[in-house]
mmCIF file of C-alpha atoms in Angstrom:
data_model
loop_
_atom_site.group_PDB
_atom_site.id
_atom_site.type_symbol
_atom_site.label_atom_id
_atom_site.label_comp_id
_atom_site.label_asym_id
_atom_site.label_seq_id
_atom_site.Cartn_x
_atom_site.Cartn_y
_atom_site.Cartn_z
ATOM 1 C CA MET A 1 4.048 -13.128 -2.862
ATOM 2 C CA ALA A 2 3.635 -16.709 -3.482
ATOM 3 C CA THR A 3 0.354 -18.745 -3.337
ATOM 4 C CA ARG A 4 0.399 -22.349 -2.781
ATOM 5 C CA GLY A 5 4.140 -21.838 -3.996
ATOM 6 C CA ILE A 6 3.165 -19.873 -7.193
ATOM 7 C CA ASN A 7 4.560 -16.201 -7.509
ATOM 8 C CA GLN A 8 1.979 -13.861 -8.426
ATOM 9 C CA LEU A 9 3.560 -11.143 -10.123
ATOM 10 C CA GLN A 10 3.712 -11.583 -13.681
ATOM 11 C CA LYS A 11 4.972 -8.505 -15.299
ATOM 12 C CA LEU A 12 6.363 -5.236 -14.385
ATOM 13 C CA ARG A 13 5.598 -2.225 -17.092
ATOM 14 C CA ILE A 14 7.722 0.739 -15.706
ATOM 15 C CA ARG A 15 6.696 3.648 -18.100
ATOM 16 C CA TYR A 16 8.421 7.144 -17.824
ATOM 17 C CA CYS A 17 9.220 10.065 -19.835
ATOM 18 C CA GLU A 18 12.168 11.079 -21.399
ATOM 19 C CA HIS A 19 12.230 14.562 -20.973
ATOM 20 C CA GLY A 20 9.993 15.658 -18.299
ATOM 21 C CA GLY A 21 11.394 16.652 -14.894
ATOM 22 C CA SER A 22 8.947 14.176 -12.691
ATOM 23 C CA SER A 23 10.753 11.328 -14.577
ATOM 24 C CA GLY A 24 14.438 12.481 -13.554
ATOM 25 C CA ALA A 25 14.429 9.585 -10.927
ATOM 26 C CA VAL A 26 13.226 6.642 -12.897
ATOM 27 C CA ARG A 27 15.843 7.757 -15.742
ATOM 28 C CA SER A 28 18.992 7.848 -13.393
ATOM 29 C CA TYR A 29 17.380 4.544 -11.764
ATOM 30 C CA LEU A 30 17.171 2.683 -15.090
ATOM 31 C CA SER A 31 20.421 3.797 -16.310
ATOM 32 C CA GLN A 32 22.765 3.864 -13.355
ATOM 33 C CA SER A 33 21.428 1.828 -10.770
ATOM 34 C CA PRO A 34 22.229 -2.141 -10.172
ATOM 35 C CA HIS A 35 19.411 -2.692 -8.444
ATOM 36 C CA LEU A 36 17.176 -3.420 -11.558
ATOM 37 C CA LEU A 37 19.357 -5.996 -12.581
ATOM 38 C CA ASP A 38 19.649 -7.615 -9.343
ATOM 39 C CA PHE A 39 16.197 -7.698 -9.074
ATOM 40 C CA ALA A 40 15.869 -9.398 -12.721
ATOM 41 C CA THR A 41 18.141 -11.986 -12.037
ATOM 42 C CA ASN A 42 16.823 -12.715 -8.598
ATOM 43 C CA ASN A 43 13.233 -12.952 -9.669
ATOM 44 C CA PRO A 44 13.703 -14.486 -13.417
ATOM 45 C CA HIS A 45 9.862 -15.483 -13.426
ATOM 46 C CA ILE A 46 8.869 -11.602 -13.609
ATOM 47 C CA THR A 47 8.844 -10.070 -17.228
ATOM 48 C CA ILE A 48 10.165 -6.522 -17.003
ATOM 49 C CA ILE A 49 9.040 -4.040 -19.400
ATOM 50 C CA VAL A 50 10.334 -0.647 -20.085
ATOM 51 C CA LYS A 51 8.583 1.856 -22.526
ATOM 52 C CA PRO A 52 8.976 5.562 -22.627
ATOM 53 C CA ARG A 53 5.908 7.258 -22.621
ATOM 54 C CA ASN A 54 6.533 11.254 -23.118
ATOM 55 C CA GLY A 55 4.337 13.996 -21.655
ATOM 56 C CA HIS A 56 3.059 11.727 -18.760
ATOM 57 C CA HIS A 57 4.217 11.140 -15.304
ATOM 58 C CA PRO A 58 6.023 8.109 -14.624
ATOM 59 C CA TYR A 59 4.427 5.074 -12.956
ATOM 60 C CA ILE A 60 5.070 1.491 -12.249
ATOM 61 C CA GLU A 61 2.631 -1.138 -13.083
ATOM 62 C CA GLY A 62 2.409 -4.374 -11.661
ATOM 63 C CA GLN A 63 0.327 -7.400 -13.266
ATOM 64 C CA TYR A 64 -0.519 -10.453 -11.532
ATOM 65 C CA ILE A 65 -1.375 -14.419 -12.797
ATOM 66 C CA THR A 66 -5.127 -13.446 -11.402
ATOM 67 C CA GLY A 67 -5.653 -10.814 -13.935
ATOM 68 C CA GLN A 68 -5.527 -7.606 -11.649
ATOM 69 C CA SER A 69 -3.204 -4.828 -12.111
ATOM 70 C CA LYS A 70 -1.754 -2.218 -9.880
ATOM 71 C CA GLN A 71 -0.604 0.938 -10.770
ATOM 72 C CA ILE A 72 2.102 2.882 -8.550
ATOM 73 C CA CYS A 73 2.763 6.599 -9.304
ATOM 74 C CA VAL A 74 6.306 7.528 -8.920
ATOM 75 C CA LYS A 75 6.699 10.955 -9.829
ATOM 76 C CA ASN A 76 9.092 13.088 -8.220
ATOM 77 C CA THR A 77 10.500 10.441 -5.973
ATOM 78 C CA ASP A 78 14.050 8.997 -5.411
ATOM 79 C CA GLU A 79 15.563 5.481 -6.097
ATOM 80 C CA LYS A 80 15.044 4.386 -2.404
ATOM 81 C CA ARG A 81 11.274 4.880 -3.269
ATOM 82 C CA ILE A 82 11.428 3.287 -6.633
ATOM 83 C CA LYS A 83 13.103 -0.139 -4.986
ATOM 84 C CA GLU A 84 10.420 0.027 -2.368
ATOM 85 C CA VAL A 85 7.635 0.004 -5.196
ATOM 86 C CA PHE A 86 9.279 -3.017 -6.577
ATOM 87 C CA THR A 87 9.574 -4.851 -3.779
ATOM 88 C CA ALA A 88 6.146 -3.733 -2.687
ATOM 89 C CA LEU A 89 4.564 -5.004 -6.154
ATOM 90 C CA ARG A 90 6.351 -8.146 -5.964
ATOM 91 C CA ASN A 91 4.969 -9.023 -2.376
ATOM 92 C CA THR A 92 1.274 -8.706 -3.052
ATOM 93 C CA SER A 93 -0.987 -11.164 -4.102
ATOM 94 C CA GLY A 94 -2.739 -8.383 -6.904
ATOM 95 C CA ARG A 95 -6.256 -9.263 -4.886
ATOM 96 C CA LYS A 96 -8.435 -6.398 -4.052
ATOM 97 C CA ILE A 97 -9.141 -5.744 -0.388
ATOM 98 C CA VAL A 98 -12.185 -7.046 0.792
ATOM 99 C CA ARG A 99 -13.860 -5.277 4.066
ATOM 100 C CA LEU A 100 -15.190 -8.391 6.194
ATOM 101 C CA GLY A 101 -18.230 -8.201 8.098
ATOM 102 C CA GLY A 102 -19.366 -5.192 9.807
ATOM 103 C CA LEU A 103 -19.299 -4.336 13.298
ATOM 104 C CA ALA A 104 -16.307 -6.044 15.368
ATOM 105 C CA VAL A 105 -18.475 -7.271 17.803
ATOM 106 C CA ARG A 106 -22.271 -8.605 17.381
ATOM 107 C CA GLY A 107 -24.338 -9.838 20.065
ATOM 108 C CA ASP A 108 -28.040 -11.108 20.263
ATOM 109 C CA CYS A 109 -29.007 -8.236 22.707
ATOM 110 C CA ALA A 110 -28.959 -4.110 22.259
ATOM 111 C CA SER A 111 -26.936 -2.739 24.364
ATOM 112 C CA ILE A 112 -28.395 -1.483 27.865
ATOM 113 C CA GLN A 113 -25.442 0.979 28.861
ATOM 114 C CA GLY A 114 -26.991 3.927 26.894
ATOM 115 C CA VAL A 115 -25.431 7.135 25.538
ATOM 116 C CA TRP A 116 -22.946 8.668 28.437
ATOM 117 C CA THR A 117 -23.221 12.286 28.238
ATOM 118 C CA PRO A 118 -21.930 15.069 30.741
ATOM 119 C CA MET A 119 -25.107 16.004 32.143
ATOM 120 C CA LEU A 120 -26.046 12.542 33.432
ATOM 121 C CA ASP A 121 -27.488 12.252 36.578
ATOM 122 C CA LEU A 122 -26.079 9.629 38.276
ATOM 123 C CA ASN A 123 -27.121 9.992 42.208
ATOM 124 C CA GLY A 124 -30.469 11.324 41.638
ATOM 125 C CA GLY A 125 -29.715 15.062 42.150
ATOM 126 C CA LYS A 126 -27.821 14.279 45.574
ATOM 127 C CA PRO A 127 -24.412 15.557 46.133
ATOM 128 C CA PHE A 128 -21.520 13.249 45.827
ATOM 129 C CA ASP A 129 -19.490 12.632 49.439
ATOM 130 C CA ILE A 130 -16.006 13.220 48.473
ATOM 131 C CA LYS A 131 -13.516 11.501 50.967
ATOM 132 C CA MET A 132 -10.104 13.086 50.486
ATOM 133 C CA VAL A 133 -7.616 10.496 51.651
ATOM 134 C CA GLU A 134 -4.174 11.528 52.492
ATOM 135 C CA SER A 135 -1.399 8.578 52.496
#
């Protein structure tokens, strides 16, 4: 994602195990898929670092210009999910999500409606007149 024309993602770090079963899709993606080369040529501003990390589950980490980083675990996934992680990290800004405000609607006065219950006495204990209209 570009903010004011500057792409925010700076580095993509791919960590995987050379022997573990949970890293099988990452290994096949790195060795056989042309998507990694296409991604690198289409995004020359992103540095891609691939390092084995034996004995651990694989993850892809994105480091942003702001100093923030995001890690997404890709254990036991397929190559389609790995492509989605690449594009998701590229399209995000790296900023933390901040909740704005509290309640959606604020007013000066407290609610006069009160709490509804099924035992609410609507007609002062008098029976309702129900009229059936057939059409």
